[in-house]
CSV table of C-alpha atoms in Angstrom, one decimal:
chain,number,residue,atom,x,y,z
A,1,MET,CA,57.8,-33.1,-80.1
A,2,THR,CA,60.8,-34.8,-78.2
A,3,GLY,CA,60.7,-37.7,-75.4
A,4,LEU,CA,62.1,-34.7,-72.9
A,5,GLU,CA,59.7,-32.5,-74.2
A,6,ALA,CA,56.8,-34.8,-74.4
A,7,ILE,CA,58.3,-35.8,-70.6
A,8,LEU,CA,58.3,-32.1,-69.4
A,9,ALA,CA,54.4,-31.4,-70.6
A,10,GLN,CA,53.6,-34.4,-68.6
A,11,ILE,CA,55.1,-32.5,-65.3
A,12,GLU,CA,53.6,-29.8,-66.1
A,13,LYS,CA,50.4,-30.9,-66.3
A,14,ASP,CA,50.2,-33.4,-63.6
A,15,ALA,CA,51.5,-29.8,-61.8
A,16,GLN,CA,49.1,-27.9,-63.1
A,17,SER,CA,46.7,-30.4,-61.7
A,18,GLN,CA,48.2,-30.7,-58.9
A,19,ALA,CA,47.8,-27.0,-58.6
A,20,GLU,CA,44.6,-26.5,-59.0
A,21,ALA,CA,43.6,-29.2,-56.8
A,22,LEU,CA,45.3,-27.5,-53.6
A,23,LEU,CA,44.3,-24.4,-55.1
A,24,SER,CA,40.4,-25.7,-55.1
A,25,ILE,CA,41.1,-27.5,-51.5
A,26,ALA,CA,42.1,-23.8,-50.6
A,27,ARG,CA,39.4,-21.8,-51.6
A,28,GLN,CA,37.2,-24.3,-50.2
A,29,GLU,CA,39.1,-24.3,-47.1
A,30,ALA,CA,38.5,-20.5,-47.1
A,31,GLN,CA,34.9,-20.6,-48.5
A,32,ASP,CA,33.9,-23.8,-45.2
A,33,SER,CA,36.1,-21.0,-42.8
A,34,LEU,CA,34.1,-18.1,-44.3
A,35,GLU,CA,30.8,-19.6,-43.3
A,36,GLU,CA,32.0,-21.1,-39.5
A,37,ALA,CA,33.1,-17.4,-39.0
A,38,GLN,CA,29.5,-16.5,-40.1
A,39,GLN,CA,27.7,-18.7,-38.6
A,40,GLU,CA,30.2,-17.7,-34.9
A,41,ALA,CA,29.6,-14.0,-35.5
A,42,GLN,CA,25.8,-14.6,-36.1
A,43,ARG,CA,25.7,-17.0,-33.2
A,44,GLN,CA,27.7,-14.2,-31.0
A,45,SER,CA,25.1,-11.0,-32.2
A,46,LYS,CA,22.3,-13.1,-31.5
A,47,GLU,CA,23.6,-13.9,-27.7
A,48,VAL,CA,24.6,-10.3,-27.6
A,49,LEU,CA,20.8,-9.6,-28.6
A,50,ASP,CA,19.4,-11.9,-26.3
A,51,ARG,CA,21.2,-10.6,-23.2
A,52,ALA,CA,20.3,-7.2,-24.2
A,53,GLN,CA,16.9,-7.6,-24.7
A,54,ALA,CA,16.8,-10.1,-21.1
A,55,GLN,CA,19.0,-6.9,-19.7
A,56,ALA,CA,16.2,-3.9,-21.1
A,57,ASP,CA,12.6,-5.8,-20.0
A,58,ALA,CA,14.2,-6.9,-16.5
A,59,ILE,CA,14.2,-2.5,-16.1
A,60,ARG,CA,10.9,-2.3,-17.8
A,61,GLN,CA,10.0,-5.0,-15.1
A,62,ARG,CA,11.6,-3.3,-12.5
A,63,ALA,CA,10.0,0.5,-13.7
A,64,GLU,CA,6.3,-1.5,-13.9
A,65,SER,CA,6.8,-3.5,-11.1
A,66,ALA,CA,7.7,0.0,-9.4
A,67,ALA,CA,5.1,2.0,-10.8
A,68,LEU,CA,2.4,-0.2,-10.3
A,69,LEU,CA,4.1,0.5,-6.2
A,70,GLU,CA,3.4,4.1,-6.3
A,71,LYS,CA,0.1,3.7,-8.2
A,72,ARG,CA,-0.9,1.0,-4.8
A,73,ASP,CA,0.7,3.6,-2.8
A,74,GLN,CA,-0.9,6.7,-3.6
A,75,LEU,CA,-4.4,4.6,-3.6
A,76,LEU,CA,-3.6,3.4,0.1
A,77,LEU,CA,-3.3,7.2,0.8
A,78,CYS,CA,-6.0,8.1,-1.1
A,79,LYS,CA,-8.0,5.8,1.1
A,80,GLN,CA,-6.9,6.1,3.8
A,81,ARG,CA,-6.9,10.2,3.8
A,82,LEU,CA,-10.7,9.2,2.6
A,83,ILE,CA,-11.3,7.3,5.7
A,84,ARG,CA,-10.2,9.8,8.0
A,85,GLU,CA,-11.8,12.4,6.8
A,86,ALA,CA,-15.2,10.6,6.5
A,87,LEU,CA,-14.6,9.3,10.5
A,88,ASP,CA,-13.5,13.2,10.9
A,89,GLN,CA,-16.8,14.2,9.3
A,90,VAL,CA,-18.8,11.2,12.2
A,91,CYS,CA,-17.1,12.6,14.7
A,92,ASP,CA,-18.2,15.9,14.3
A,93,SER,CA,-22.1,15.1,13.5
A,94,ILE,CA,-22.1,13.4,17.2
A,95,GLU,CA,-20.3,16.4,18.7
A,96,ASN,CA,-22.6,18.5,17.0
A,97,ALA,CA,-25.6,16.3,17.4
A,98,PRO,CA,-28.5,18.1,18.8
A,99,THR,CA,-28.7,18.3,22.6
A,100,GLU,CA,-31.3,14.9,23.1
A,101,GLU,CA,-29.5,12.8,21.0
A,102,TYR,CA,-25.9,14.1,22.3
A,103,PHE,CA,-26.8,12.9,26.0
A,104,SER,CA,-28.7,10.5,24.9
A,105,LEU,CA,-25.2,9.2,23.3
A,106,LEU,CA,-23.6,10.7,26.5
A,107,LEU,CA,-26.5,8.4,28.6
A,108,GLU,CA,-25.4,5.0,26.7
A,109,LEU,CA,-21.4,4.9,26.9
A,110,ALA,CA,-21.9,6.4,30.6
A,111,ALA,CA,-23.9,2.7,30.9
A,112,ARG,CA,-21.0,1.0,29.4
A,113,SER,CA,-18.2,2.9,30.9
A,114,ALA,CA,-20.0,2.5,35.0
A,115,GLN,CA,-17.8,0.7,37.4
A,116,PRO,CA,-19.5,-0.3,40.7
A,117,GLY,CA,-19.2,3.1,43.3
A,118,GLN,CA,-18.6,6.8,43.7
A,119,GLY,CA,-18.0,8.1,40.1
A,120,THR,CA,-17.9,11.3,38.8
A,121,LEU,CA,-18.1,13.0,35.6
A,122,TYR,CA,-16.8,16.1,33.6
A,123,LEU,CA,-18.1,17.6,30.5
A,124,ASN,CA,-17.1,20.9,29.2
A,125,ALA,CA,-18.4,23.7,29.0
A,126,ARG,CA,-20.6,23.9,26.9
A,127,ASP,CA,-21.3,20.8,26.9
A,128,LEU,CA,-22.2,21.8,31.3
A,129,ASP,CA,-24.7,25.2,29.8
A,130,ARG,CA,-26.5,22.7,27.2
A,131,MET,CA,-26.9,19.4,30.0
A,132,PRO,CA,-30.3,18.9,29.7
A,133,ALA,CA,-31.9,19.0,33.7
A,134,ASN,CA,-33.3,15.7,34.1
A,135,PHE,CA,-29.8,14.2,33.3
A,136,GLN,CA,-28.1,13.4,36.6
A,137,GLN,CA,-31.6,11.7,36.6
A,138,ALA,CA,-31.4,9.1,33.4
A,139,LEU,CA,-27.5,8.6,34.8
A,140,ASP,CA,-28.6,7.4,37.9
A,141,GLN,CA,-31.3,5.3,35.9
A,142,GLU,CA,-28.6,4.3,33.3
A,143,THR,CA,-25.8,3.1,35.5
A,144,PRO,CA,-27.7,1.1,39.2
A,145,GLN,CA,-24.3,-0.2,39.8
A,146,GLY,CA,-22.5,2.4,41.7
A,147,LYS,CA,-23.4,5.9,41.5
A,148,ILE,CA,-22.0,8.7,39.0
A,149,THR,CA,-22.3,12.1,39.4
A,150,VAL,CA,-21.9,15.2,36.2
A,151,SER,CA,-19.1,17.5,38.2
A,152,LYS,CA,-20.4,21.4,38.1
A,153,THR,CA,-16.6,21.9,37.1
A,154,PRO,CA,-15.2,22.1,33.5
A,155,ARG,CA,-13.0,20.0,31.9
A,156,ASP,CA,-11.3,21.0,29.2
A,157,LEU,CA,-12.5,18.7,25.9
A,158,GLU,CA,-13.1,18.6,22.9
A,159,SER,CA,-16.4,16.4,23.5
A,160,GLY,CA,-17.9,13.5,25.2
A,161,PHE,CA,-16.4,12.4,29.0
A,162,VAL,CA,-14.7,12.0,31.6
A,163,LEU,CA,-14.7,9.3,34.5
A,164,GLU,CA,-12.8,9.6,37.5
A,165,TYR,CA,-13.0,6.5,39.9
A,166,GLY,CA,-10.6,7.7,42.7
A,167,PRO,CA,-7.7,7.7,41.2
A,168,ILE,CA,-8.2,6.7,38.3
A,169,GLU,CA,-9.5,8.8,35.2
A,170,MET,CA,-11.6,7.0,32.0
A,171,ASP,CA,-11.2,8.3,29.2
A,172,CYS,CA,-14.7,8.9,26.8
A,173,THR,CA,-14.0,11.8,24.8
A,174,PHE,CA,-15.5,11.2,21.4
A,175,PRO,CA,-11.5,12.0,20.0
A,176,ALA,CA,-10.4,9.4,22.8
A,177,LEU,CA,-12.5,6.4,21.7
A,178,PHE,CA,-12.2,7.0,17.7
A,179,ARG,CA,-8.6,6.5,18.6
A,180,ASP,CA,-9.7,3.2,20.5
A,181,ALA,CA,-11.4,1.8,18.1
A,182,TYR,CA,-9.4,3.5,14.1
A,183,ASP,CA,-8.6,0.6,13.1
A,184,GLN,CA,-12.2,-1.1,13.7
A,185,LEU,CA,-13.5,2.1,12.6
A,186,ARG,CA,-10.8,2.0,9.6
A,187,ASP,CA,-11.8,-1.2,8.0
A,188,ALA,CA,-15.4,-0.6,8.6
A,189,VAL,CA,-15.3,3.3,6.3
A,190,GLY,CA,-13.4,1.6,4.1
A,191,THR,CA,-15.7,-1.6,3.3
A,192,ILE,CA,-18.5,1.1,3.0
A,193,LEU,CA,-16.6,3.1,0.6
A,194,PHE,CA,-14.9,1.2,-0.9
A,195,SER,CA,-16.9,-1.7,-1.4
A,196,GLN,CA,-17.7,-0.9,-5.6
A,197,VAL,CA,-13.9,-0.5,-6.2
């Protein structure tokens, strides 16, 4: 081999070594870039999945919250209906109580409602017809602070009475009394009905 051939062979060998080194560096950089791209893709994919999961969780929580509110509202409506029914039954039982018991309640109510002066007590036709003979006398004894006279003229009332002092009328009908005391009665009935719930 001549000197020139040896030099060319050496140049070719050096070029080959440099090419292999550059190729090795290029392969390593490509591999590094690929790994970096894969890691970035995984990171972005995880972010997308995390955001999607968070949105799904938020939607599920809102749906559960809405379902709980709806359940609570339905339960409340049911309780209110049961309370109204219980109060209606109490009012009905008072209105349909035996005569003696019913008029005893009217006397107690008149005693609490009586004012000084002359008053007139109005009943409905049914109650006027079944009024005990001694009711006026019992009314006089229960209301010593004033004179209350039972009117012979019936009023269009469901039950109870209207007590009139001149231009002032006191609605002492049982439906009106139940309406006035509804909140207090509702709480009491609710406690009785739902204390175990």
